[in-house]
Tab-separated table of C-alpha atoms in Angstrom:
chain	number	residue	atom	x	y	z
Z	1007	MET	CA	-121.320	45.250	-85.079
Z	1008	LYS	CA	-123.148	43.603	-88.313
Z	1009	THR	CA	-120.900	42.408	-90.696
Z	1010	LYS	CA	-123.055	44.080	-93.441
Z	1011	SER	CA	-122.297	47.362	-92.143
Z	1012	LEU	CA	-118.349	47.189	-93.582
Z	1013	PRO	CA	-119.166	48.242	-96.798
Z	1014	TYR	CA	-120.676	51.429	-95.668
Z	1015	ILE	CA	-118.181	51.928	-93.332
Z	1016	VAL	CA	-115.185	51.514	-95.707
Z	1017	THR	CA	-116.840	53.878	-98.129
Z	1018	LEU	CA	-117.298	56.581	-95.700
Z	1019	GLY	CA	-113.926	56.548	-94.730
Z	1020	VAL	CA	-112.629	56.322	-98.309
Z	1021	LEU	CA	-115.086	59.146	-99.000
Z	1022	TYR	CA	-113.326	61.331	-95.713
Z	1023	GLY	CA	-109.822	59.953	-96.567
Z	1024	THR	CA	-109.574	61.003	-100.256
Z	1025	THR	CA	-111.372	64.566	-99.063
Z	1026	MET	CA	-108.547	65.246	-96.952
Z	1027	VAL	CA	-106.222	64.993	-99.844
Z	1028	ALA	CA	-108.400	66.910	-102.001
Z	1029	SER	CA	-108.254	69.627	-99.156
Z	1030	ARG	CA	-104.728	69.679	-99.170
Z	1031	PHE	CA	-104.481	70.158	-103.124
Z	1032	SER	CA	-107.011	73.205	-102.849
Z	1033	VAL	CA	-105.516	75.116	-100.567
Z	1034	ALA	CA	-102.238	74.935	-102.613
Z	1035	LEU	CA	-104.415	76.948	-104.768
Z	1036	ILE	CA	-106.714	78.960	-102.720
Z	1037	LYS	CA	-107.428	80.514	-99.481
Z	1038	PRO	CA	-108.600	77.565	-97.218
Z	1039	ALA	CA	-111.588	80.239	-96.144
Z	1040	THR	CA	-112.817	80.499	-99.660
Z	1041	TYR	CA	-112.197	76.935	-100.505
Z	1042	ILE	CA	-114.748	76.214	-97.521
Z	1043	SER	CA	-117.356	78.589	-98.594
Z	1044	LEU	CA	-117.200	76.963	-102.112
Z	1045	ARG	CA	-117.171	73.753	-100.385
Z	1046	MET	CA	-120.568	74.509	-98.145
Z	1047	MET	CA	-122.260	76.235	-101.136
Z	1048	ILE	CA	-121.982	73.086	-103.288
Z	1049	ALA	CA	-123.247	70.745	-100.232
Z	1050	SER	CA	-126.266	73.329	-99.326
Z	1051	LEU	CA	-127.495	73.336	-103.170
Z	1052	GLY	CA	-127.569	69.063	-102.472
Z	1053	PHE	CA	-130.034	70.106	-99.316
Z	1054	LEU	CA	-132.071	72.065	-101.033
Z	1055	VAL	CA	-132.320	70.027	-103.516
Z	1056	ILE	CA	-133.643	67.086	-101.277
Z	1057	TYR	CA	-136.140	69.718	-99.472
Z	1058	GLY	CA	-137.327	71.121	-102.558
Z	1059	LEU	CA	-138.270	67.759	-104.175
Z	1060	ARG	CA	-139.309	66.483	-101.120
Z	1061	LEU	CA	-137.506	63.291	-101.273
Z	1062	GLY	CA	-138.206	61.000	-98.443
Z	1063	GLY	CA	-141.250	63.200	-97.167
Z	1064	ARG	CA	-138.592	65.708	-96.040
Z	1065	ARG	CA	-139.890	69.568	-95.808
Z	1066	PHE	CA	-137.279	72.275	-95.261
Z	1067	PRO	CA	-137.095	72.993	-91.330
Z	1068	HIS	CA	-139.103	76.278	-89.827
Z	1069	SER	CA	-138.424	75.510	-86.340
Z	1070	LYS	CA	-136.596	79.093	-84.701
Z	1071	LYS	CA	-135.118	76.852	-82.001
Z	1072	LEU	CA	-133.485	74.310	-84.604
Z	1073	TRP	CA	-131.900	77.499	-86.636
Z	1074	LYS	CA	-130.547	78.595	-83.270
Z	1075	GLN	CA	-128.865	75.572	-82.153
Z	1076	ALA	CA	-128.000	74.972	-85.947
Z	1077	ALA	CA	-126.222	78.123	-86.069
Z	1078	LEU	CA	-124.161	77.562	-83.323
Z	1079	LEU	CA	-123.120	73.904	-84.230
Z	1080	GLY	CA	-122.743	75.346	-87.928
Z	1081	ILE	CA	-120.111	78.406	-86.704
Z	1082	PHE	CA	-118.002	76.255	-83.744
Z	1083	GLY	CA	-119.150	72.850	-84.814
Z	1084	THR	CA	-118.334	72.818	-88.477
Z	1085	ILE	CA	-116.567	76.210	-89.445
Z	1086	THR	CA	-114.015	76.858	-86.819
Z	1087	PRO	CA	-112.900	72.890	-86.810
Z	1088	MET	CA	-112.871	72.885	-90.590
Z	1089	LEU	CA	-111.351	75.964	-91.285
Z	1090	LEU	CA	-108.196	75.078	-89.005
Z	1091	ILE	CA	-108.027	71.860	-89.812
Z	1092	VAL	CA	-107.777	72.615	-93.397
Z	1093	SER	CA	-105.454	75.457	-93.051
Z	1094	SER	CA	-103.030	72.825	-91.134
Z	1095	LEU	CA	-102.845	71.316	-94.599
Z	1096	GLN	CA	-100.597	74.263	-95.548
Z	1097	TYR	CA	-97.996	73.187	-92.878
Z	1098	GLN	CA	-98.560	68.967	-92.853
Z	1099	SER	CA	-99.484	66.366	-94.809
Z	1100	SER	CA	-103.192	64.964	-95.292
Z	1101	GLY	CA	-101.906	62.102	-93.710
Z	1102	VAL	CA	-100.303	63.459	-90.864
Z	1103	THR	CA	-103.704	65.743	-90.213
Z	1104	SER	CA	-106.184	62.678	-90.592
Z	1105	VAL	CA	-103.828	60.585	-87.987
Z	1106	LEU	CA	-104.426	63.689	-85.142
Z	1107	VAL	CA	-107.951	64.102	-86.222
Z	1108	THR	CA	-108.761	60.531	-85.971
Z	1109	SER	CA	-108.013	60.720	-82.036
Z	1110	SER	CA	-111.019	63.298	-81.665
Z	1111	PRO	CA	-112.991	60.635	-80.175
Z	1112	ALA	CA	-110.832	60.642	-77.260
Z	1113	ILE	CA	-111.754	64.093	-76.644
Z	1114	THR	CA	-114.755	63.953	-77.035
Z	1115	ILE	CA	-115.566	60.993	-74.380
Z	1116	LEU	CA	-113.416	63.376	-72.264
Z	1117	MET	CA	-115.319	66.008	-72.373
Z	1118	ALA	CA	-118.513	63.834	-71.975
Z	1119	HIS	CA	-117.220	62.634	-68.599
Z	1120	LEU	CA	-116.972	65.629	-67.687
Z	1121	PHE	CA	-120.049	67.353	-68.763
Z	1122	LEU	CA	-122.641	64.673	-69.173
Z	1123	HIS	CA	-123.482	62.891	-65.744
Z	1124	ASP	CA	-124.572	59.454	-67.974
Z	1125	GLU	CA	-121.041	59.523	-70.113
Z	1126	LYS	CA	-118.777	58.254	-67.855
Z	1127	ILE	CA	-115.505	56.801	-68.183
Z	1128	THR	CA	-114.045	53.247	-67.357
Z	1129	TRP	CA	-110.647	52.150	-66.351
Z	1130	ILE	CA	-110.386	50.561	-69.884
Z	1131	LYS	CA	-111.415	53.546	-71.562
Z	1132	GLY	CA	-108.856	55.619	-69.531
Z	1133	ILE	CA	-106.495	53.919	-71.091
Z	1134	GLY	CA	-107.723	54.082	-74.293
Z	1135	ILE	CA	-107.792	58.053	-74.141
Z	1136	THR	CA	-104.403	58.120	-72.934
Z	1137	LEU	CA	-103.036	55.869	-75.827
Z	1138	ALA	CA	-104.822	57.650	-78.216
Z	1139	LEU	CA	-104.253	61.343	-77.092
Z	1140	GLY	CA	-100.146	59.771	-76.312
Z	1141	GLY	CA	-100.319	58.835	-80.074
Z	1142	GLY	CA	-101.187	62.743	-81.214
Z	1143	LEU	CA	-98.425	63.848	-78.791
Z	1144	PHE	CA	-95.532	61.705	-80.042
Z	1145	LEU	CA	-96.377	62.657	-83.552
Z	1146	ALA	CA	-96.091	66.009	-82.399
Z	1147	ILE	CA	-92.927	65.641	-80.300
Z	1148	ARG	CA	-91.285	63.995	-83.133
Z	1149	GLY	CA	-92.121	67.069	-85.453
Z	1150	GLU	CA	-93.627	64.718	-88.139
Z	1151	SER	CA	-94.971	66.784	-91.193
Z	1152	GLY	CA	-95.654	63.715	-93.977
Z	1153	LEU	CA	-94.108	66.558	-96.601
Z	1154	PRO	CA	-91.101	65.558	-98.402
Z	1155	ASP	CA	-89.882	69.200	-98.357
Z	1156	LEU	CA	-89.569	69.611	-94.712
Z	1157	SER	CA	-87.651	68.033	-92.141
Z	1158	ALA	CA	-89.879	68.685	-89.048
Z	1159	ALA	CA	-93.388	69.910	-88.513
Z	1160	LYS	CA	-94.312	73.836	-87.574
Z	1161	PRO	CA	-96.000	73.465	-84.190
Z	1162	ILE	CA	-98.805	75.806	-85.646
Z	1163	GLY	CA	-100.465	72.880	-87.851
Z	1164	TYR	CA	-100.572	70.877	-84.528
Z	1165	ILE	CA	-102.067	73.615	-82.954
Z	1166	MET	CA	-104.609	74.459	-85.374
Z	1167	VAL	CA	-105.654	70.657	-85.583
Z	1168	LEU	CA	-106.121	70.087	-81.809
Z	1169	VAL	CA	-108.059	73.827	-81.349
Z	1170	GLY	CA	-109.992	72.278	-84.190
Z	1171	MET	CA	-110.442	69.315	-82.422
Z	1172	LEU	CA	-111.869	70.818	-79.045
Z	1173	SER	CA	-114.757	72.582	-80.674
Z	1174	GLY	CA	-116.049	70.076	-82.390
Z	1175	SER	CA	-116.242	68.019	-79.437
Z	1176	ALA	CA	-117.344	70.990	-77.582
Z	1177	MET	CA	-120.152	70.860	-80.165
Z	1178	THR	CA	-120.907	67.330	-79.945
Z	1179	ILE	CA	-121.400	67.340	-76.013
Z	1180	TYR	CA	-124.033	70.328	-76.750
Z	1181	ALA	CA	-125.619	68.411	-79.601
Z	1182	ARG	CA	-125.833	65.458	-77.530
Z	1183	LYS	CA	-127.243	67.514	-74.340
Z	1184	TYR	CA	-129.411	69.673	-75.996
Z	1185	MET	CA	-130.589	68.748	-79.593
Z	1186	GLY	CA	-131.754	64.719	-78.863
Z	1187	GLU	CA	-135.007	65.188	-79.683
Z	1188	GLN	CA	-133.941	67.026	-83.189
Z	1189	ASN	CA	-134.224	65.289	-86.536
Z	1190	VAL	CA	-130.535	64.182	-87.297
Z	1191	PHE	CA	-130.938	65.104	-90.701
Z	1192	ASP	CA	-132.451	68.415	-90.741
Z	1193	VAL	CA	-129.535	69.436	-88.078
Z	1194	ALA	CA	-127.211	68.539	-90.771
Z	1195	GLY	CA	-128.687	70.255	-93.055
Z	1196	ALA	CA	-129.276	73.167	-91.359
Z	1197	ARG	CA	-125.704	73.633	-90.123
Z	1198	ILE	CA	-124.500	73.872	-94.056
Z	1199	PHE	CA	-126.900	76.201	-94.699
Z	1200	VAL	CA	-125.526	78.394	-91.634
Z	1201	SER	CA	-122.017	77.160	-92.298
Z	1202	ALA	CA	-122.274	78.590	-96.017
Z	1203	MET	CA	-124.346	81.750	-94.964
Z	1204	VAL	CA	-121.354	82.796	-92.292
Z	1205	MET	CA	-118.294	81.835	-95.098
Z	1206	ILE	CA	-119.355	83.594	-98.192
Z	1207	PRO	CA	-119.540	87.034	-96.392
Z	1208	TRP	CA	-115.797	86.202	-94.743
Z	1209	SER	CA	-114.425	85.247	-98.243
Z	1210	ILE	CA	-116.018	87.381	-100.462
Z	1211	TYR	CA	-113.127	90.075	-100.523
Z	1212	PHE	CA	-110.595	87.050	-101.938
Z	1213	LEU	CA	-113.180	85.253	-103.773
Z	1214	ARG	CA	-113.017	86.547	-107.446
Z	1215	GLU	CA	-109.116	86.655	-106.970
Z	1216	ASP	CA	-109.031	82.985	-105.548
Z	1217	ILE	CA	-111.268	82.106	-108.220
Z	1218	ARG	CA	-108.499	82.874	-111.063
Z	1219	HIS	CA	-106.172	80.473	-109.454
Z	1220	LEU	CA	-108.446	77.431	-109.709
Z	1221	ASN	CA	-107.446	75.116	-112.652
Z	1222	VAL	CA	-109.401	72.722	-113.530
Z	1223	MET	CA	-108.528	69.972	-111.210
Z	1224	GLY	CA	-108.803	72.559	-108.892
Z	1225	TRP	CA	-112.459	72.755	-109.264
Z	1226	GLU	CA	-112.544	68.946	-109.231
Z	1227	ALA	CA	-110.897	68.768	-106.038
Z	1228	VAL	CA	-113.549	71.567	-104.386
Z	1229	PHE	CA	-116.637	69.447	-106.319
Z	1230	TYR	CA	-115.256	66.314	-104.948
Z	1231	ALA	CA	-114.800	67.430	-101.400
Z	1232	ALA	CA	-118.291	68.915	-101.381
Z	1233	VAL	CA	-120.435	66.704	-103.038
Z	1234	SER	CA	-118.660	63.599	-101.993
Z	1235	GLY	CA	-117.079	64.159	-98.426
Z	1236	THR	CA	-119.608	66.694	-97.438
Z	1237	PHE	CA	-123.076	66.033	-98.616
Z	1238	ILE	CA	-122.758	62.235	-99.479
Z	1239	ALA	CA	-120.660	61.895	-96.778
Z	1240	ILE	CA	-123.170	63.237	-94.604
Z	1241	LEU	CA	-126.258	61.289	-95.722
Z	1242	LEU	CA	-124.168	58.150	-95.489
Z	1243	ASP	CA	-123.230	58.599	-91.872
Z	1244	PHE	CA	-126.991	59.762	-91.539
Z	1245	TYR	CA	-127.546	56.101	-92.985
Z	1246	ASN	CA	-124.848	54.357	-90.981
Z	1247	VAL	CA	-126.324	55.670	-87.401
Z	1248	LYS	CA	-129.669	54.865	-87.862
Z	1249	HIS	CA	-129.433	51.422	-89.336
Z	1250	PHE	CA	-125.967	49.975	-87.818
Z	1251	GLY	CA	-125.632	52.241	-84.833
Z	1252	ALA	CA	-122.944	54.691	-82.918
Z	1253	THR	CA	-120.105	51.659	-82.972
Z	1254	ALA	CA	-120.544	51.591	-86.827
Z	1255	SER	CA	-120.078	55.242	-87.608
Z	1256	ALA	CA	-116.961	55.132	-84.963
Z	1257	MET	CA	-115.148	52.120	-86.980
Z	1258	VAL	CA	-114.963	55.070	-89.980
Z	1259	SER	CA	-112.256	56.439	-87.722
Z	1260	TYR	CA	-109.752	53.598	-88.063
Z	1261	VAL	CA	-110.164	53.735	-92.509
Z	1262	VAL	CA	-109.750	57.376	-92.879
Z	1263	PRO	CA	-105.959	57.367	-92.115
Z	1264	ILE	CA	-104.859	54.783	-93.886
Z	1265	VAL	CA	-106.758	55.788	-96.915
Z	1266	ALA	CA	-105.563	59.778	-96.666
Z	1267	SER	CA	-101.886	58.350	-96.270
Z	1268	PHE	CA	-101.611	55.780	-98.796
Z	1269	ILE	CA	-103.690	58.651	-101.218
Z	1270	GLY	CA	-101.730	61.357	-100.435
Z	1271	VAL	CA	-98.179	59.423	-101.257
Z	1272	ILE	CA	-99.734	58.413	-104.502
Z	1273	LEU	CA	-101.213	61.753	-105.355
Z	1274	LEU	CA	-99.173	64.399	-103.632
Z	1275	HIS	CA	-96.142	62.692	-103.079
Z	1276	GLU	CA	-96.181	62.774	-99.224
Z	1277	THR	CA	-93.933	60.643	-97.219
Z	1278	VAL	CA	-94.981	57.807	-94.627
Z	1279	THR	CA	-92.208	57.661	-91.618
Z	1280	LEU	CA	-91.794	54.663	-89.165
Z	1281	GLY	CA	-92.826	57.233	-86.599
Z	1282	MET	CA	-96.204	58.073	-87.938
Z	1283	LEU	CA	-97.010	54.708	-88.249
Z	1284	ALA	CA	-95.763	54.375	-84.634
Z	1285	GLY	CA	-98.298	57.339	-83.606
Z	1286	MET	CA	-101.520	56.131	-85.887
Z	1287	VAL	CA	-100.965	52.662	-84.176
Z	1288	LEU	CA	-101.182	53.996	-80.996
Z	1289	ILE	CA	-104.212	55.947	-81.811
Z	1290	LEU	CA	-106.067	53.084	-83.019
Z	1291	THR	CA	-105.460	51.317	-80.426
Z	1292	GLY	CA	-107.048	53.584	-77.891
Z	1293	LEU	CA	-109.889	53.773	-79.961
Z	1294	VAL	CA	-110.304	50.430	-80.087
Z	1295	LEU	CA	-110.074	50.233	-76.251
Z	1296	ILE	CA	-112.919	53.164	-76.487
Z	1297	ASN	CA	-115.246	51.818	-78.830
Z	1298	VAL	CA	-115.182	48.014	-78.312
Z	1299	PHE	CA	-115.067	47.600	-74.325
């Protein structure tokens, strides 16, 4: 991995980590579905600007195949994971949630071993997967919530994160297997458009009432998550993969839980326990074995 990629890795990790904190703040004010709808609508406007101005020579995609595949990715690779993971923030801290989500590469690699003939697990990666998933299980058994007013987390929060990661990982495998020839940027834009279109009808019933509960800080959190944590983050991730490779993209996973935990403690008065740190160490150690060896 090139050392010049480090600023981009850290920046993307900060964007994702702070967005997790912004998400937890937002779902305390409005329903998760409304929050995600607003976030997707705002982010999709960014892609419309790029296509409308033809920045970088990009044209709005018209491929029916792309839109059909993007619909699947949008529903099961974006909406389902995001809705479940954001909803879990009602039951646990952004720090705990980000630590759990960090183990998703282990799930993806395990599923790739089962469904992709060219993605086989070595014994070292097998140990890494065991450590990463074991770290998540350790947190669940301890009932870590990361919230000062809860002695133990509700299992529903952990279940939501797990199902969300399984859905996201399954769509990653789908994209690798069937969408290798598609333009990565167009895929990202199309899945955001689809996500926005699907979520708008779902939340329209709650939208008017929920918006009344959004104060200035609430709107700032929504716009930050949409612009920085979705639109800019997708572009930066696209840049990282293109210029520095998949390893640099995977390294972002090490930064996110540190940022989310630290900012969550400062802004939302979340807590970090020795159990959380132990679980984080197990997961990050597992990811090192998965990505380096």
